[in-house]
mmCIF file of C-alpha atoms and ligand atoms in Angstrom:
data_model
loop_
_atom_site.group_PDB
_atom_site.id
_atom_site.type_symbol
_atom_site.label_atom_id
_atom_site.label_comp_id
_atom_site.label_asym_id
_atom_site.label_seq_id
_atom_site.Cartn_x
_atom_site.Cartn_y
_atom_site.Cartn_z
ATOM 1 C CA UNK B 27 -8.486 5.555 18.980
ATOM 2 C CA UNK B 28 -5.812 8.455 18.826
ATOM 3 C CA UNK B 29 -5.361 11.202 16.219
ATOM 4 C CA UNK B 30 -1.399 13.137 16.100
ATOM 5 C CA UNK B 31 -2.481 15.832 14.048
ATOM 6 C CA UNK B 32 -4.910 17.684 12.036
ATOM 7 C CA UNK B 33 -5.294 19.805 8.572
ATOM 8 C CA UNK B 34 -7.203 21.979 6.807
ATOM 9 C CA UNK B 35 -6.979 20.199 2.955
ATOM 10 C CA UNK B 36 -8.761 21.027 -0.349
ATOM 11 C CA UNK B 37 -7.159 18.137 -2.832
ATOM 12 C CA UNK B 38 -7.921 14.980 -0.275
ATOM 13 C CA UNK B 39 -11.957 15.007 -0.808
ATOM 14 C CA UNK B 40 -13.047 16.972 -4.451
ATOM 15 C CA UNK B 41 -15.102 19.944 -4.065
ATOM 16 C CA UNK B 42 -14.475 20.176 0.094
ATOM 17 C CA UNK B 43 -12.976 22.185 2.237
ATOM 18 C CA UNK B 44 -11.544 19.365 4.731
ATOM 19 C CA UNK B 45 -10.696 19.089 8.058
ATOM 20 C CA UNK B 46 -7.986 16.179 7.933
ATOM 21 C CA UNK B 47 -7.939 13.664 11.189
ATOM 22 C CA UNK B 48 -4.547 11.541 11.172
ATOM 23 C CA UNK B 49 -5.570 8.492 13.134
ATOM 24 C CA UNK B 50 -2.334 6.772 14.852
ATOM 25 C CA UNK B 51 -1.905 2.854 15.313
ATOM 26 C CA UNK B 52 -2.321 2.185 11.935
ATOM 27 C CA UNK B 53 -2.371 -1.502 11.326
ATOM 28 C CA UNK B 54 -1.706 -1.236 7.590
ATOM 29 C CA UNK B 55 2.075 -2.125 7.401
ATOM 30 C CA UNK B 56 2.571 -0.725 3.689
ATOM 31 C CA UNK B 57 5.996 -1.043 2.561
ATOM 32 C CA UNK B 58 7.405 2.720 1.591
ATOM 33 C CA UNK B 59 4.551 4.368 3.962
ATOM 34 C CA UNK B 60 4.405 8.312 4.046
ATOM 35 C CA UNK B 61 3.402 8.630 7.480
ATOM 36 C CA UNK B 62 5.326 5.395 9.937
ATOM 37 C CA UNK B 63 4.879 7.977 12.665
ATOM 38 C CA UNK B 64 0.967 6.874 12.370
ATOM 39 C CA UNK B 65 2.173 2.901 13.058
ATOM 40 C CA UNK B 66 2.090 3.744 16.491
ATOM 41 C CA UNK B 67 -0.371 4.160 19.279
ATOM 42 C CA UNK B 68 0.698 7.982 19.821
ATOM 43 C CA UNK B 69 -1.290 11.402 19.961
ATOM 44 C CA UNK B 70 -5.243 12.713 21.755
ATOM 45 C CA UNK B 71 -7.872 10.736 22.501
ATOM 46 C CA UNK B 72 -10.118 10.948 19.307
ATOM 47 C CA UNK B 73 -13.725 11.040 21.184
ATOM 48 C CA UNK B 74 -16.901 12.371 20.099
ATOM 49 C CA UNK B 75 -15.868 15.202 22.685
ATOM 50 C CA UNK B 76 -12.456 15.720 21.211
ATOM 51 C CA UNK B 77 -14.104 15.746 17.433
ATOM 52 C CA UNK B 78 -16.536 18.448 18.603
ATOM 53 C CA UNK B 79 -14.103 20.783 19.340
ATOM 54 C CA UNK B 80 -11.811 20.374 16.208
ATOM 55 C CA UNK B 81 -14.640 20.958 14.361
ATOM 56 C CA UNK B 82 -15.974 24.366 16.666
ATOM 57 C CA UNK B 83 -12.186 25.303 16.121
ATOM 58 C CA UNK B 84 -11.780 24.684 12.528
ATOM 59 C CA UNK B 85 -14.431 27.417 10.934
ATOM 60 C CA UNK B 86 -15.387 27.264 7.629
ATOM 61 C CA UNK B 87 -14.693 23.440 6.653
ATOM 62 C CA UNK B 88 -17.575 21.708 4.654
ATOM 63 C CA UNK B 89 -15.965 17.838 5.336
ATOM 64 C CA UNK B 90 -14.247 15.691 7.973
ATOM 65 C CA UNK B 91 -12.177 12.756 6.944
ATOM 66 C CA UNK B 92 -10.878 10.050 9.189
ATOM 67 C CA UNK B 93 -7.163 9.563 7.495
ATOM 68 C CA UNK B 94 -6.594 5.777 8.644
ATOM 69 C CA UNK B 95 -8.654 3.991 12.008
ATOM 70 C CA UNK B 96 -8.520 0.778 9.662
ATOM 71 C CA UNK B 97 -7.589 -0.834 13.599
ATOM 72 C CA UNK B 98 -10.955 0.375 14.636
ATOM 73 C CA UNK B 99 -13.741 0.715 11.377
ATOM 74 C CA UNK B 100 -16.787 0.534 14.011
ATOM 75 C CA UNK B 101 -15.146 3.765 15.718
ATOM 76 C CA UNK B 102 -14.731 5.469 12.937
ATOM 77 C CA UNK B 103 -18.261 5.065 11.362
ATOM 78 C CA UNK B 104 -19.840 6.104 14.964
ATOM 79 C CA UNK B 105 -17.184 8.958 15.028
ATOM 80 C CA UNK B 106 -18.870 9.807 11.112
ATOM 81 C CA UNK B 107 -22.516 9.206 12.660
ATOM 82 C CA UNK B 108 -21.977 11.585 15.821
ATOM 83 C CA UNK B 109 -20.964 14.460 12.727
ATOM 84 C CA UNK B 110 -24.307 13.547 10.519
ATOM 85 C CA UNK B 111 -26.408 13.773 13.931
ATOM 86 C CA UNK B 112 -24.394 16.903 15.319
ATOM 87 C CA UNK B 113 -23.295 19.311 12.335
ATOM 88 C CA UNK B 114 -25.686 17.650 9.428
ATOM 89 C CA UNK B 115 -24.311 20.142 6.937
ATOM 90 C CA UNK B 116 -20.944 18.813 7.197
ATOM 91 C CA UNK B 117 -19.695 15.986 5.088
ATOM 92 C CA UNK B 118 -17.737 13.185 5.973
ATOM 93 C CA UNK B 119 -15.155 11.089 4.928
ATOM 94 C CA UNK B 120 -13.047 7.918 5.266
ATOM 95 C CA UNK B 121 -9.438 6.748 4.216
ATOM 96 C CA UNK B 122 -9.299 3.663 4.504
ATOM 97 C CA UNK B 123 -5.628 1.365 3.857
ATOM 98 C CA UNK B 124 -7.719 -1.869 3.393
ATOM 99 C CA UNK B 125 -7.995 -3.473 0.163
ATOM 100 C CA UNK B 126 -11.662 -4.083 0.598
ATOM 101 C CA UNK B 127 -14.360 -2.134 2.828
ATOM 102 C CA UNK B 128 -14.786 -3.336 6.159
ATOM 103 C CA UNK B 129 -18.240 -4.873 6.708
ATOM 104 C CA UNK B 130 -18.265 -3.055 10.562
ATOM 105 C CA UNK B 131 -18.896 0.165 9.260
ATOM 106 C CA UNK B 132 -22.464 1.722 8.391
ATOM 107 C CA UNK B 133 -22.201 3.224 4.976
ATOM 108 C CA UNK B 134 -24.781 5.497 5.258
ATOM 109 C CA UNK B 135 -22.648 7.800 8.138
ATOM 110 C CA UNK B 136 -20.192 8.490 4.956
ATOM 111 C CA UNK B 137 -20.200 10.645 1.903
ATOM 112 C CA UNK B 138 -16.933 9.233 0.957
ATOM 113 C CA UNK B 139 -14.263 6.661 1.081
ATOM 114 C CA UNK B 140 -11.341 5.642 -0.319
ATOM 115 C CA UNK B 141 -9.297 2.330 -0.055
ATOM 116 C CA UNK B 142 -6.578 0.523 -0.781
ATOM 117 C CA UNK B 143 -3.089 0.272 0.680
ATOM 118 C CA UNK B 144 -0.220 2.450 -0.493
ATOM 119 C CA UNK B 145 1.703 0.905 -3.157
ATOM 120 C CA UNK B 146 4.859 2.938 -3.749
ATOM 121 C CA UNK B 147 5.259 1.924 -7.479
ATOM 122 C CA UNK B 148 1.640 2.964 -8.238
ATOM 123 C CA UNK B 149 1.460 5.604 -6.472
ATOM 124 C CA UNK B 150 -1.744 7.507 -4.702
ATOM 125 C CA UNK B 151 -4.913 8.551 -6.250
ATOM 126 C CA UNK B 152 -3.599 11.555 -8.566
ATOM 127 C CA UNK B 153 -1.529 8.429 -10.395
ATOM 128 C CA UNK B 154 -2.927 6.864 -13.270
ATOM 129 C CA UNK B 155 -1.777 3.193 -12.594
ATOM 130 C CA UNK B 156 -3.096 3.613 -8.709
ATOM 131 C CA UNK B 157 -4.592 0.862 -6.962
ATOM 132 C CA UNK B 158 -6.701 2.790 -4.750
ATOM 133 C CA UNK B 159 -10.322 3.623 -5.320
ATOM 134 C CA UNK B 160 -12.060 6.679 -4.103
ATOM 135 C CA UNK B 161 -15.954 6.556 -3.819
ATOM 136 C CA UNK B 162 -19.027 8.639 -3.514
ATOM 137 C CA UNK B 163 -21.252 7.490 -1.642
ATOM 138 C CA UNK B 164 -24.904 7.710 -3.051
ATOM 139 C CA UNK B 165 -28.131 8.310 -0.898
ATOM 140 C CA UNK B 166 -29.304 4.680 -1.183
ATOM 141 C CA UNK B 167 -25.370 3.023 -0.384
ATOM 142 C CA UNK B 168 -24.338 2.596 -3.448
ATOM 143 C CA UNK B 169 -20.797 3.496 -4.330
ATOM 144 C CA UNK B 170 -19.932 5.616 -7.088
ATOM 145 C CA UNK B 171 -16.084 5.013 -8.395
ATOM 146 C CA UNK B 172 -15.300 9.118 -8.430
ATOM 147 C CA UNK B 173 -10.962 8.347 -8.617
ATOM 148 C CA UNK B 174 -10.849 9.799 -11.815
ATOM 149 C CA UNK B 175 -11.557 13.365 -10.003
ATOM 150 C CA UNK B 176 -8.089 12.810 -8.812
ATOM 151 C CA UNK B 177 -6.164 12.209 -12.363
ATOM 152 C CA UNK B 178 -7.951 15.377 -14.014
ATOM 153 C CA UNK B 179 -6.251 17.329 -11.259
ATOM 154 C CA UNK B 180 -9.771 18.892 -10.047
HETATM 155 S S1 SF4 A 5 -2.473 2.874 5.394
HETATM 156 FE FE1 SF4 A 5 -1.354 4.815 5.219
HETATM 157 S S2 SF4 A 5 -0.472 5.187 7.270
HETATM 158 FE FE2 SF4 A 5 -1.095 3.019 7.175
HETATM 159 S S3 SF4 A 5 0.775 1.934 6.569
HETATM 160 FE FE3 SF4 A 5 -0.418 2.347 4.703
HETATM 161 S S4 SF4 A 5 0.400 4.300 3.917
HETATM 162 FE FE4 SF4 A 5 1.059 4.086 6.069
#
């Protein structure tokens, strides 16, 4: 699994200061996609070794989100699970382009996740007729619908 770039973001996960990871080979295929460039096997080695050091390098974050990986869930959620083991006050977080959760990851090594593909007439999660979904995740799995966080502009 590669990653092209990175960012520090405060809108993509309410209440956290994020460290953005923009997985590449995206498998998605959504018609009027933001980010082709991510289509492509391209970028750094994402490895537990590789995440360590973005996160020693990026001071001050409170959450890591995975932006994409849907070619790889069972990465990703080890990826999450190496963060809960190694830097337990740090949050974590997936964006998924899937319509439904993949049953290969391990809920409990995520905070938060958000799915559904990228529809270009309804928009992302700030638009009130989106089809994406953004969750909490609770402390016994279950998932807490949080999207409108997004439409109040928090
Ligand atoms: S999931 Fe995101 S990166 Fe992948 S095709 Fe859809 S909009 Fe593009």
């Amino acid at each position: 699994m590669k990653y092209t770039e990175t960012e520090v973001v405060f809108k993509e996960v309410p209440d956290e200061i994020t460290l953005a990871i923009n997985i590449s080979g995206c498998p998605c295929r959504c018609p009027g996609c933001h980010s082709p460039h991510l289509w492509e096997d391209v970028g750094y080695d994402l490895t537990e070794r590789s995440l360590k050091n973005l996160i020693e390098t990026n001071k001050g974050i409170s959450c890591v989100s995975f932006m994409g990986g849907d070619a790889n869930p069972e990465e990703v959620s080890k990826l999450a699970k190496f963060i809960k083991t190694n830097f337990p006050s740090l949050k974590t977080s997936w964006y998924s382009g899937r319509s439904s959760l993949s049953d290969k990851i391990g809920l409990e090594d995520f905070n938060y996740i958000k799915i559904g593909p990228y529809i270009e007439e309804r928009g992302g999660l700030e638009n009130p007729n989106t089809n994406q979904v953004f969750y909490k995740v609770n402390p016994d799995n279950s998932l807490e619908d949080i999207t409108y966080r997004f439409k109040k502009r928090f």
